[in-house]
């Protein structure tokens, strides 16, 4: 039997059975529009409010600080464009981000450049950590916003967000962090972080796709980017995705309650794979920060192989993993994250990302690692150790 092993949780995760269960009534009898004043509307409104409470609870925020969006991408777009446009009104025309952000941030920054903002893309060191000296040098009193992700989706490196936030605030700039990958793994508490804006996404934490949220700290004003009705406290127009929001609320609640367990299991899976390759004596390099990294992401290069060929062969063996970012796979383009880390060519060209999640077992990842080792040997002509 050839059961597939899913090791691509950084791309998306399966919907938790309790999440699915929580959503079903909102696809059936509770179909009302939350803006309607009748009973159908009130039921839907209540469900959205409860989901907002749950998400706020998971982040340490007030419910009024949560804006539901269509996903992590929209949360990032709203944070960057909303804060940049608000800054422009106060004579600020500069945005700082990093070279290793998700495309949802990077492409939004390209858009900001096209409409007249200056954008600084901070370099990173070989572990993927943002160079703080470069931040201190780039920031000035015309900087509207600093946006640096909490944990990287390709290599898992955690950024020093506390320090970055302090530096931003020291210059009167807002601080946004894309915490899509960190949510559910890191103890995110917006009360204890110097952060004004924080993005999360539902489908990375066993919730449904097409829903996310932006935390907007009380007192921070953003220029809206969606126009229409007065939904989401007048911050984001459009009829709410009620089933999605309900599912996201449930997923956030479960993620917060089972975080430690989740972290431990991911760590065990990560360690198990590395142990297999060490034992097998194959040539491999783990990319990212050796200690300060997300527990569920393992980016590894097998020098002498090529990413695309390795992925194809792994897929044939029933192992689903990725080259890093789902948005760039299918093309031979080298990862912008690994490139920014200045890794040697053979490391760049042979990187694959395994990412763990709910349901993964040490047994199956061990099998996956053994299969990977066998493929790497075959592809590089190495003899069995
Ligand atoms: C997945 C992801 C996003 C995009 O979220 P969607 O809900 O898929 O739009 C943004 N940032 C990071 C770091 C991600 O991993």
mmCIF file of C-alpha atoms and ligand atoms in Angstrom:
data_model
loop_
_atom_site.group_PDB
_atom_site.id
_atom_site.type_symbol
_atom_site.label_atom_id
_atom_site.label_comp_id
_atom_site.label_asym_id
_atom_site.label_seq_id
_atom_site.Cartn_x
_atom_site.Cartn_y
_atom_site.Cartn_z
ATOM 1 C CA UNK A 1 0.000 0.000 0.000
ATOM 2 C CA UNK A 2 1.256 3.444 -0.811
ATOM 3 C CA UNK A 3 -0.320 5.933 1.594
ATOM 4 C CA UNK A 4 0.547 9.526 0.829
ATOM 5 C CA UNK A 5 2.358 11.471 3.516
ATOM 6 C CA UNK A 6 1.474 15.157 3.673
ATOM 7 C CA UNK A 7 4.438 17.279 4.763
ATOM 8 C CA UNK A 8 3.416 20.637 3.313
ATOM 9 C CA UNK A 9 1.496 22.255 6.167
ATOM 10 C CA UNK A 10 3.125 25.632 5.556
ATOM 11 C CA UNK A 11 1.208 25.689 2.251
ATOM 12 C CA UNK A 12 -2.122 24.636 3.730
ATOM 13 C CA UNK A 13 -3.590 22.340 6.374
ATOM 14 C CA UNK A 14 -6.619 20.040 6.510
ATOM 15 C CA UNK A 15 -9.743 21.425 8.178
ATOM 16 C CA UNK A 16 -10.077 20.167 11.759
ATOM 17 C CA UNK A 17 -13.194 17.976 12.166
ATOM 18 C CA UNK A 18 -14.506 20.215 14.978
ATOM 19 C CA UNK A 19 -14.007 23.255 12.740
ATOM 20 C CA UNK A 20 -15.973 21.645 9.946
ATOM 21 C CA UNK A 21 -18.710 20.732 12.404
ATOM 22 C CA UNK A 22 -18.878 24.299 13.710
ATOM 23 C CA UNK A 23 -19.209 25.659 10.169
ATOM 24 C CA UNK A 24 -21.988 23.421 8.865
ATOM 25 C CA UNK A 25 -24.992 25.229 10.410
ATOM 26 C CA UNK A 26 -23.814 28.443 8.732
ATOM 27 C CA UNK A 27 -23.924 26.756 5.337
ATOM 28 C CA UNK A 28 -27.428 25.507 6.075
ATOM 29 C CA UNK A 29 -30.121 27.083 8.243
ATOM 30 C CA UNK A 30 -28.101 30.069 9.524
ATOM 31 C CA UNK A 31 -27.495 31.646 6.141
ATOM 32 C CA UNK A 32 -28.552 35.185 7.006
ATOM 33 C CA UNK A 33 -26.627 38.352 6.260
ATOM 34 C CA UNK A 34 -25.094 39.680 9.499
ATOM 35 C CA UNK A 35 -26.182 43.206 8.505
ATOM 36 C CA UNK A 36 -29.869 42.229 8.331
ATOM 37 C CA UNK A 37 -31.910 43.319 11.320
ATOM 38 C CA UNK A 38 -34.253 40.304 11.408
ATOM 39 C CA UNK A 39 -33.695 37.077 13.263
ATOM 40 C CA UNK A 40 -31.691 35.474 10.412
ATOM 41 C CA UNK A 41 -29.339 38.404 10.386
ATOM 42 C CA UNK A 42 -29.046 38.518 14.165
ATOM 43 C CA UNK A 43 -28.081 34.825 14.314
ATOM 44 C CA UNK A 44 -25.339 35.351 11.735
ATOM 45 C CA UNK A 45 -24.167 38.512 13.509
ATOM 46 C CA UNK A 46 -23.895 36.662 16.790
ATOM 47 C CA UNK A 47 -21.795 33.925 15.173
ATOM 48 C CA UNK A 48 -19.391 36.499 13.705
ATOM 49 C CA UNK A 49 -19.148 38.264 17.086
ATOM 50 C CA UNK A 50 -18.370 35.009 18.881
ATOM 51 C CA UNK A 51 -15.693 34.148 16.315
ATOM 52 C CA UNK A 52 -14.195 37.607 16.791
ATOM 53 C CA UNK A 53 -14.066 37.020 20.558
ATOM 54 C CA UNK A 54 -12.274 33.704 20.022
ATOM 55 C CA UNK A 55 -9.713 35.141 17.648
ATOM 56 C CA UNK A 56 -9.124 38.132 19.903
ATOM 57 C CA UNK A 57 -8.682 35.734 22.827
ATOM 58 C CA UNK A 58 -6.088 33.693 20.917
ATOM 59 C CA UNK A 59 -4.057 36.840 20.160
ATOM 60 C CA UNK A 60 -4.508 38.700 23.448
ATOM 61 C CA UNK A 61 -6.391 41.452 21.586
ATOM 62 C CA UNK A 62 -9.702 43.218 22.150
ATOM 63 C CA UNK A 63 -12.505 42.047 19.818
ATOM 64 C CA UNK A 64 -12.711 45.584 18.411
ATOM 65 C CA UNK A 65 -9.118 45.270 17.233
ATOM 66 C CA UNK A 66 -9.821 42.339 14.885
ATOM 67 C CA UNK A 67 -10.735 42.898 11.231
ATOM 68 C CA UNK A 68 -11.713 39.781 9.293
ATOM 69 C CA UNK A 69 -10.364 39.600 5.755
ATOM 70 C CA UNK A 70 -10.364 37.145 2.856
ATOM 71 C CA UNK A 71 -7.061 35.663 4.044
ATOM 72 C CA UNK A 72 -3.484 36.363 5.008
ATOM 73 C CA UNK A 73 -2.819 38.011 1.672
ATOM 74 C CA UNK A 74 -5.574 40.583 2.136
ATOM 75 C CA UNK A 75 -4.541 41.200 5.742
ATOM 76 C CA UNK A 76 -1.006 41.988 4.514
ATOM 77 C CA UNK A 77 -2.313 44.189 1.680
ATOM 78 C CA UNK A 78 -4.588 46.095 4.033
ATOM 79 C CA UNK A 79 -1.866 46.598 6.638
ATOM 80 C CA UNK A 80 0.698 47.888 4.165
ATOM 81 C CA UNK A 81 -1.490 49.966 1.889
ATOM 82 C CA UNK A 82 -3.702 51.203 4.728
ATOM 83 C CA UNK A 83 -0.769 52.310 6.871
ATOM 84 C CA UNK A 84 1.220 53.761 3.981
ATOM 85 C CA UNK A 85 -1.738 55.834 2.769
ATOM 86 C CA UNK A 86 -2.468 57.004 6.317
ATOM 87 C CA UNK A 87 1.205 57.942 6.661
ATOM 88 C CA UNK A 88 1.141 59.901 3.417
ATOM 89 C CA UNK A 89 -1.456 62.219 4.953
ATOM 90 C CA UNK A 90 1.137 63.079 7.590
ATOM 91 C CA UNK A 91 3.914 63.633 5.073
ATOM 92 C CA UNK A 92 5.468 60.190 5.338
ATOM 93 C CA UNK A 93 6.488 58.433 2.146
ATOM 94 C CA UNK A 94 8.789 55.622 3.233
ATOM 95 C CA UNK A 95 8.166 51.949 4.043
ATOM 96 C CA UNK A 96 10.653 49.390 5.336
ATOM 97 C CA UNK A 97 10.314 45.654 4.871
ATOM 98 C CA UNK A 98 12.667 42.710 4.501
ATOM 99 C CA UNK A 99 13.960 40.797 1.495
ATOM 100 C CA UNK A 100 12.535 37.510 2.835
ATOM 101 C CA UNK A 101 8.864 38.432 3.203
ATOM 102 C CA UNK A 102 5.989 36.454 1.735
ATOM 103 C CA UNK A 103 4.949 37.630 -1.732
ATOM 104 C CA UNK A 104 1.773 39.082 -0.193
ATOM 105 C CA UNK A 105 4.024 41.700 1.432
ATOM 106 C CA UNK A 106 6.716 41.983 -1.246
ATOM 107 C CA UNK A 107 4.322 42.493 -4.144
ATOM 108 C CA UNK A 108 2.309 45.008 -2.117
ATOM 109 C CA UNK A 109 5.543 46.915 -1.558
ATOM 110 C CA UNK A 110 6.194 46.904 -5.313
ATOM 111 C CA UNK A 111 2.732 48.433 -5.698
ATOM 112 C CA UNK A 112 3.573 51.084 -3.102
ATOM 113 C CA UNK A 113 6.732 51.926 -5.060
ATOM 114 C CA UNK A 114 4.649 52.353 -8.218
ATOM 115 C CA UNK A 115 2.400 54.842 -6.452
ATOM 116 C CA UNK A 116 5.278 56.923 -5.183
ATOM 117 C CA UNK A 117 6.546 55.440 -1.916
ATOM 118 C CA UNK A 118 10.192 54.700 -1.230
ATOM 119 C CA UNK A 119 10.619 51.135 -0.010
ATOM 120 C CA UNK A 120 13.682 49.728 1.719
ATOM 121 C CA UNK A 121 14.128 45.945 1.525
ATOM 122 C CA UNK A 122 16.287 44.992 4.501
ATOM 123 C CA UNK A 123 18.974 42.378 3.872
ATOM 124 C CA UNK A 124 19.271 39.241 6.012
ATOM 125 C CA UNK A 125 22.247 37.225 7.222
ATOM 126 C CA UNK A 126 22.933 33.608 6.186
ATOM 127 C CA UNK A 127 20.406 32.342 8.776
ATOM 128 C CA UNK A 128 17.638 34.504 7.300
ATOM 129 C CA UNK A 129 17.586 36.968 10.204
ATOM 130 C CA UNK A 130 17.026 40.626 9.350
ATOM 131 C CA UNK A 131 20.094 42.851 9.722
ATOM 132 C CA UNK A 132 19.183 45.277 12.499
ATOM 133 C CA UNK A 133 22.051 47.611 11.610
ATOM 134 C CA UNK A 134 20.464 48.041 8.180
ATOM 135 C CA UNK A 135 17.108 48.842 9.819
ATOM 136 C CA UNK A 136 18.688 51.461 12.102
ATOM 137 C CA UNK A 137 20.381 53.006 9.100
ATOM 138 C CA UNK A 138 17.283 53.066 6.869
ATOM 139 C CA UNK A 139 14.664 54.349 9.295
ATOM 140 C CA UNK A 140 13.927 58.060 9.588
ATOM 141 C CA UNK A 141 11.055 60.355 10.519
ATOM 142 C CA UNK A 142 9.502 59.892 7.073
ATOM 143 C CA UNK A 143 9.094 56.156 7.622
ATOM 144 C CA UNK A 144 5.371 55.394 7.885
ATOM 145 C CA UNK A 145 5.636 51.668 8.468
ATOM 146 C CA UNK A 146 8.051 48.848 9.171
ATOM 147 C CA UNK A 147 6.779 45.414 8.113
ATOM 148 C CA UNK A 148 8.833 42.359 9.056
ATOM 149 C CA UNK A 149 7.388 38.862 9.344
ATOM 150 C CA UNK A 150 7.284 36.985 12.642
ATOM 151 C CA UNK A 151 8.517 33.638 11.301
ATOM 152 C CA UNK A 152 9.525 32.803 7.748
ATOM 153 C CA UNK A 153 7.341 30.453 5.711
ATOM 154 C CA UNK A 154 10.208 28.962 3.708
ATOM 155 C CA UNK A 155 13.012 28.449 6.216
ATOM 156 C CA UNK A 156 11.214 29.043 9.530
ATOM 157 C CA UNK A 157 13.634 31.682 10.844
ATOM 158 C CA UNK A 158 12.088 33.825 13.596
ATOM 159 C CA UNK A 159 12.736 37.550 13.335
ATOM 160 C CA UNK A 160 13.672 39.692 16.347
ATOM 161 C CA UNK A 161 10.248 41.355 16.237
ATOM 162 C CA UNK A 162 10.508 42.865 19.747
ATOM 163 C CA UNK A 163 13.626 44.814 18.810
ATOM 164 C CA UNK A 164 12.302 45.727 15.361
ATOM 165 C CA UNK A 165 9.057 47.035 16.873
ATOM 166 C CA UNK A 166 10.946 49.137 19.430
ATOM 167 C CA UNK A 167 13.115 50.658 16.716
ATOM 168 C CA UNK A 168 10.041 51.441 14.577
ATOM 169 C CA UNK A 169 8.229 53.074 17.480
ATOM 170 C CA UNK A 170 11.348 55.016 18.421
ATOM 171 C CA UNK A 171 11.025 56.781 15.064
ATOM 172 C CA UNK A 172 7.255 57.248 15.116
ATOM 173 C CA UNK A 173 6.641 54.480 12.577
ATOM 174 C CA UNK A 174 3.994 51.766 12.809
ATOM 175 C CA UNK A 175 5.092 48.154 13.049
ATOM 176 C CA UNK A 176 3.342 45.354 11.135
ATOM 177 C CA UNK A 177 4.215 41.683 11.339
ATOM 178 C CA UNK A 178 2.980 38.849 9.142
ATOM 179 C CA UNK A 179 2.397 36.164 11.784
ATOM 180 C CA UNK A 180 0.624 33.733 9.460
ATOM 181 C CA UNK A 181 3.169 30.944 10.032
ATOM 182 C CA UNK A 182 3.827 31.756 13.687
ATOM 183 C CA UNK A 183 0.152 31.585 14.700
ATOM 184 C CA UNK A 184 -0.477 28.344 16.562
ATOM 185 C CA UNK A 185 3.231 27.799 17.248
ATOM 186 C CA UNK A 186 4.557 30.945 18.909
ATOM 187 C CA UNK A 187 2.934 32.501 21.992
ATOM 188 C CA UNK A 188 1.500 35.488 20.140
ATOM 189 C CA UNK A 189 0.240 38.092 22.577
ATOM 190 C CA UNK A 190 -0.225 41.503 21.047
ATOM 191 C CA UNK A 191 -0.266 43.092 24.523
ATOM 192 C CA UNK A 192 3.317 41.971 25.072
ATOM 193 C CA UNK A 193 4.613 42.808 21.607
ATOM 194 C CA UNK A 194 5.476 46.272 20.254
ATOM 195 C CA UNK A 195 3.191 45.632 17.303
ATOM 196 C CA UNK A 196 0.417 47.763 15.765
ATOM 197 C CA UNK A 197 -0.696 45.450 12.973
ATOM 198 C CA UNK A 198 -0.506 41.662 12.770
ATOM 199 C CA UNK A 199 -1.727 39.310 10.020
ATOM 200 C CA UNK A 200 -3.048 35.781 10.484
ATOM 201 C CA UNK A 201 -4.693 33.257 8.164
ATOM 202 C CA UNK A 202 -7.219 30.515 8.836
ATOM 203 C CA UNK A 203 -6.104 27.765 6.457
ATOM 204 C CA UNK A 204 -2.615 27.565 7.980
ATOM 205 C CA UNK A 205 -4.119 26.563 11.355
ATOM 206 C CA UNK A 206 -6.580 23.834 10.291
ATOM 207 C CA UNK A 207 -9.330 26.316 9.412
ATOM 208 C CA UNK A 208 -11.029 26.873 6.047
ATOM 209 C CA UNK A 209 -9.424 28.771 3.163
ATOM 210 C CA UNK A 210 -10.428 32.273 2.150
ATOM 211 C CA UNK A 211 -10.505 33.854 5.588
ATOM 212 C CA UNK A 212 -7.927 35.653 7.671
ATOM 213 C CA UNK A 213 -7.667 38.619 9.971
ATOM 214 C CA UNK A 214 -5.694 41.733 10.646
ATOM 215 C CA UNK A 215 -5.140 42.850 14.220
ATOM 216 C CA UNK A 216 -5.262 46.657 14.287
ATOM 217 C CA UNK A 217 -4.216 48.108 17.637
ATOM 218 C CA UNK A 218 -6.671 50.525 19.211
ATOM 219 C CA UNK A 219 -5.996 54.059 18.046
ATOM 220 C CA UNK A 220 -4.247 53.058 14.819
ATOM 221 C CA UNK A 221 -6.028 54.417 11.777
ATOM 222 C CA UNK A 222 -5.732 52.762 8.402
ATOM 223 C CA UNK A 223 -7.070 54.058 5.114
ATOM 224 C CA UNK A 224 -9.623 51.447 3.935
ATOM 225 C CA UNK A 225 -8.855 49.476 0.787
ATOM 226 C CA UNK A 226 -12.314 47.971 0.227
ATOM 227 C CA UNK A 227 -15.274 50.282 -0.241
ATOM 228 C CA UNK A 228 -18.961 49.587 0.149
ATOM 229 C CA UNK A 229 -20.978 48.734 3.229
ATOM 230 C CA UNK A 230 -19.980 49.520 6.793
ATOM 231 C CA UNK A 231 -18.958 45.995 7.804
ATOM 232 C CA UNK A 232 -16.021 45.195 10.116
ATOM 233 C CA UNK A 233 -16.374 48.398 12.161
ATOM 234 C CA UNK A 234 -16.300 50.388 8.905
ATOM 235 C CA UNK A 235 -12.808 49.135 8.195
ATOM 236 C CA UNK A 236 -13.471 46.534 5.517
ATOM 237 C CA UNK A 237 -16.552 46.565 3.306
ATOM 238 C CA UNK A 238 -18.264 43.436 2.039
ATOM 239 C CA UNK A 239 -20.719 40.889 3.447
ATOM 240 C CA UNK A 240 -18.875 38.728 5.944
ATOM 241 C CA UNK A 241 -17.807 35.188 5.028
ATOM 242 C CA UNK A 242 -19.864 33.843 7.926
ATOM 243 C CA UNK A 243 -19.102 30.085 7.668
ATOM 244 C CA UNK A 244 -15.427 30.866 7.087
ATOM 245 C CA UNK A 245 -15.243 33.275 9.997
ATOM 246 C CA UNK A 246 -16.980 30.797 12.304
ATOM 247 C CA UNK A 247 -14.521 28.095 11.223
ATOM 248 C CA UNK A 248 -11.559 30.427 11.721
ATOM 249 C CA UNK A 249 -12.775 31.316 15.222
ATOM 250 C CA UNK A 250 -13.023 27.639 16.143
ATOM 251 C CA UNK A 251 -9.619 26.865 14.601
ATOM 252 C CA UNK A 252 -8.034 29.753 16.526
ATOM 253 C CA UNK A 253 -9.548 28.526 19.766
ATOM 254 C CA UNK A 254 -8.241 24.998 19.200
ATOM 255 C CA UNK A 255 -4.825 26.266 18.081
ATOM 256 C CA UNK A 256 -4.411 28.380 21.215
ATOM 257 C CA UNK A 257 -5.520 25.562 23.531
ATOM 258 C CA UNK A 258 -3.256 22.923 21.953
ATOM 259 C CA UNK A 259 -0.252 25.076 21.103
ATOM 260 C CA UNK A 260 2.300 23.390 23.370
ATOM 261 C CA UNK A 261 1.297 19.925 22.250
ATOM 262 C CA UNK A 262 1.476 21.072 18.644
ATOM 263 C CA UNK A 263 4.954 22.532 19.101
ATOM 264 C CA UNK A 264 6.228 19.345 20.767
ATOM 265 C CA UNK A 265 4.874 17.100 18.020
ATOM 266 C CA UNK A 266 6.324 19.286 15.264
ATOM 267 C CA UNK A 267 9.678 19.321 17.006
ATOM 268 C CA UNK A 268 9.686 15.535 17.312
ATOM 269 C CA UNK A 269 8.914 15.179 13.590
ATOM 270 C CA UNK A 270 11.622 17.662 12.616
ATOM 271 C CA UNK A 271 14.247 16.006 14.806
ATOM 272 C CA UNK A 272 13.281 12.534 13.588
ATOM 273 C CA UNK A 273 13.887 13.414 9.933
ATOM 274 C CA UNK A 274 17.248 14.995 10.657
ATOM 275 C CA UNK A 275 18.259 11.947 12.732
ATOM 276 C CA UNK A 276 17.510 9.608 9.823
ATOM 277 C CA UNK A 277 19.719 11.570 7.432
ATOM 278 C CA UNK A 278 22.534 11.734 9.967
ATOM 279 C CA UNK A 279 22.322 7.994 10.507
ATOM 280 C CA UNK A 280 22.180 7.311 6.778
ATOM 281 C CA UNK A 281 25.250 9.471 6.278
ATOM 282 C CA UNK A 282 23.913 11.413 3.293
ATOM 283 C CA UNK A 283 25.074 14.905 2.444
ATOM 284 C CA UNK A 284 22.536 17.525 3.652
ATOM 285 C CA UNK A 285 22.384 21.096 4.974
ATOM 286 C CA UNK A 286 19.553 22.510 7.106
ATOM 287 C CA UNK A 287 18.703 26.061 6.018
ATOM 288 C CA UNK A 288 17.502 28.782 8.381
ATOM 289 C CA UNK A 289 18.427 29.759 11.910
ATOM 290 C CA UNK A 290 19.848 26.805 13.894
ATOM 291 C CA UNK A 291 17.892 27.712 17.070
ATOM 292 C CA UNK A 292 15.482 30.584 16.514
ATOM 293 C CA UNK A 293 13.119 28.916 14.074
ATOM 294 C CA UNK A 294 9.498 27.815 13.841
ATOM 295 C CA UNK A 295 9.201 24.204 15.019
ATOM 296 C CA UNK A 296 7.138 22.951 12.072
ATOM 297 C CA UNK A 297 9.360 24.031 9.186
ATOM 298 C CA UNK A 298 12.382 22.092 7.972
ATOM 299 C CA UNK A 299 14.127 23.508 4.914
ATOM 300 C CA UNK A 300 16.935 21.256 3.809
ATOM 301 C CA UNK A 301 19.299 21.078 0.851
ATOM 302 C CA UNK A 302 20.798 17.923 -0.595
ATOM 303 C CA UNK A 303 23.809 19.185 -2.566
ATOM 304 C CA UNK A 304 24.210 17.378 -5.871
ATOM 305 C CA UNK A 305 20.453 17.030 -6.405
ATOM 306 C CA UNK A 306 17.989 19.450 -7.983
ATOM 307 C CA UNK A 307 14.866 20.648 -6.203
ATOM 308 C CA UNK A 308 12.444 19.978 -9.070
ATOM 309 C CA UNK A 309 13.682 16.451 -9.693
ATOM 310 C CA UNK A 310 13.720 15.630 -6.009
ATOM 311 C CA UNK A 311 10.171 16.942 -5.546
ATOM 312 C CA UNK A 312 8.932 14.987 -8.541
ATOM 313 C CA UNK A 313 10.462 11.777 -7.233
ATOM 314 C CA UNK A 314 9.164 12.380 -3.711
ATOM 315 C CA UNK A 315 5.695 12.941 -5.131
ATOM 316 C CA UNK A 316 5.911 9.629 -7.019
ATOM 317 C CA UNK A 317 6.745 7.989 -3.686
ATOM 318 C CA UNK A 318 3.672 9.599 -2.124
ATOM 319 C CA UNK A 319 5.495 12.282 -0.165
ATOM 320 C CA UNK A 320 4.058 15.783 -0.503
ATOM 321 C CA UNK A 321 6.473 18.582 0.294
ATOM 322 C CA UNK A 322 7.502 21.774 -1.436
ATOM 323 C CA UNK A 323 10.301 23.897 -2.801
ATOM 324 C CA UNK A 324 9.475 26.574 -0.249
ATOM 325 C CA UNK A 325 6.812 28.901 -1.366
ATOM 326 C CA UNK A 326 3.790 27.412 -3.109
ATOM 327 C CA UNK A 327 3.424 30.521 -5.238
ATOM 328 C CA UNK A 328 6.740 29.947 -7.009
ATOM 329 C CA UNK A 329 6.670 26.176 -7.409
ATOM 330 C CA UNK A 330 5.951 24.922 -10.882
ATOM 331 C CA UNK A 331 8.568 27.352 -12.114
ATOM 332 C CA UNK A 332 12.324 26.819 -11.930
ATOM 333 C CA UNK A 333 12.835 30.133 -10.198
ATOM 334 C CA UNK A 334 15.171 30.032 -7.205
ATOM 335 C CA UNK A 335 13.639 31.058 -3.886
ATOM 336 C CA UNK A 336 14.006 34.768 -3.100
ATOM 337 C CA UNK A 337 14.463 33.822 0.550
ATOM 338 C CA UNK A 338 17.388 31.462 0.016
ATOM 339 C CA UNK A 339 18.891 33.920 -2.465
ATOM 340 C CA UNK A 340 18.692 36.717 0.117
ATOM 341 C CA UNK A 341 20.495 34.426 2.575
ATOM 342 C CA UNK A 342 23.435 34.289 0.151
ATOM 343 C CA UNK A 343 23.670 30.510 0.180
ATOM 344 C CA UNK A 344 26.005 28.670 -2.187
ATOM 345 C CA UNK A 345 24.570 27.772 -5.605
ATOM 346 C CA UNK A 346 24.408 24.012 -4.914
ATOM 347 C CA UNK A 347 22.461 24.687 -1.701
ATOM 348 C CA UNK A 348 20.077 27.091 -3.479
ATOM 349 C CA UNK A 349 19.373 24.624 -6.262
ATOM 350 C CA UNK A 350 18.701 21.582 -4.060
ATOM 351 C CA UNK A 351 16.456 22.911 -1.276
ATOM 352 C CA UNK A 352 13.176 21.310 -0.267
ATOM 353 C CA UNK A 353 10.810 22.262 2.535
ATOM 354 C CA UNK A 354 9.099 19.750 4.775
ATOM 355 C CA UNK A 355 6.471 21.291 7.043
ATOM 356 C CA UNK A 356 4.615 19.441 9.751
ATOM 357 C CA UNK A 357 1.182 19.710 11.278
ATOM 358 C CA UNK A 358 -1.676 18.076 13.043
ATOM 359 C CA UNK A 359 -1.819 14.358 12.356
ATOM 360 C CA UNK A 360 1.818 13.853 11.347
ATOM 361 C CA UNK A 361 3.506 11.044 13.242
ATOM 362 C CA UNK A 362 7.162 10.314 13.954
ATOM 363 C CA UNK A 363 6.712 6.945 12.231
ATOM 364 C CA UNK A 364 5.545 8.432 8.942
ATOM 365 C CA UNK A 365 8.124 11.218 8.857
ATOM 366 C CA UNK A 366 10.831 8.645 9.576
ATOM 367 C CA UNK A 367 9.620 6.658 6.586
ATOM 368 C CA UNK A 368 9.565 9.835 4.505
ATOM 369 C CA UNK A 369 13.133 10.659 5.565
ATOM 370 C CA UNK A 370 14.315 7.147 4.679
ATOM 371 C CA UNK A 371 12.698 7.429 1.258
ATOM 372 C CA UNK A 372 14.314 10.840 0.787
ATOM 373 C CA UNK A 373 17.712 9.418 1.703
ATOM 374 C CA UNK A 374 17.282 6.580 -0.798
ATOM 375 C CA UNK A 375 16.313 9.044 -3.554
ATOM 376 C CA UNK A 376 19.188 11.385 -2.737
ATOM 377 C CA UNK A 377 21.636 8.472 -2.956
ATOM 378 C CA UNK A 378 20.222 7.400 -6.281
ATOM 379 C CA UNK A 379 20.222 10.932 -7.707
ATOM 380 C CA UNK A 380 23.756 11.696 -6.582
ATOM 381 C CA UNK A 381 25.193 8.254 -7.181
ATOM 382 C CA UNK A 382 26.229 7.944 -3.524
ATOM 383 C CA UNK A 383 26.711 4.415 -2.200
ATOM 384 C CA UNK A 384 24.592 3.181 0.689
ATOM 385 C CA UNK A 385 26.360 3.987 3.938
HETATM 386 C C1 LIG B 1 0.190 31.534 3.526
HETATM 387 C C2 LIG B 1 0.847 32.804 3.881
HETATM 388 C C3 LIG B 1 0.273 34.041 3.539
HETATM 389 C C4 LIG B 1 -0.971 34.150 2.694
HETATM 390 O O1 LIG B 1 -2.127 33.749 3.374
HETATM 391 P P1 LIG B 1 -3.426 33.332 2.498
HETATM 392 O O2 LIG B 1 -4.489 33.145 3.533
HETATM 393 O O3 LIG B 1 -3.050 32.050 1.807
HETATM 394 O O4 LIG B 1 -3.707 34.431 1.563
HETATM 395 C C5 LIG B 1 0.907 35.185 3.938
HETATM 396 N N1 LIG B 1 2.045 35.142 4.639
HETATM 397 C C6 LIG B 1 2.624 33.988 5.000
HETATM 398 C C7 LIG B 1 3.873 34.000 5.806
HETATM 399 C C8 LIG B 1 2.053 32.778 4.632
HETATM 400 O O5 LIG B 1 2.648 31.629 4.970
#
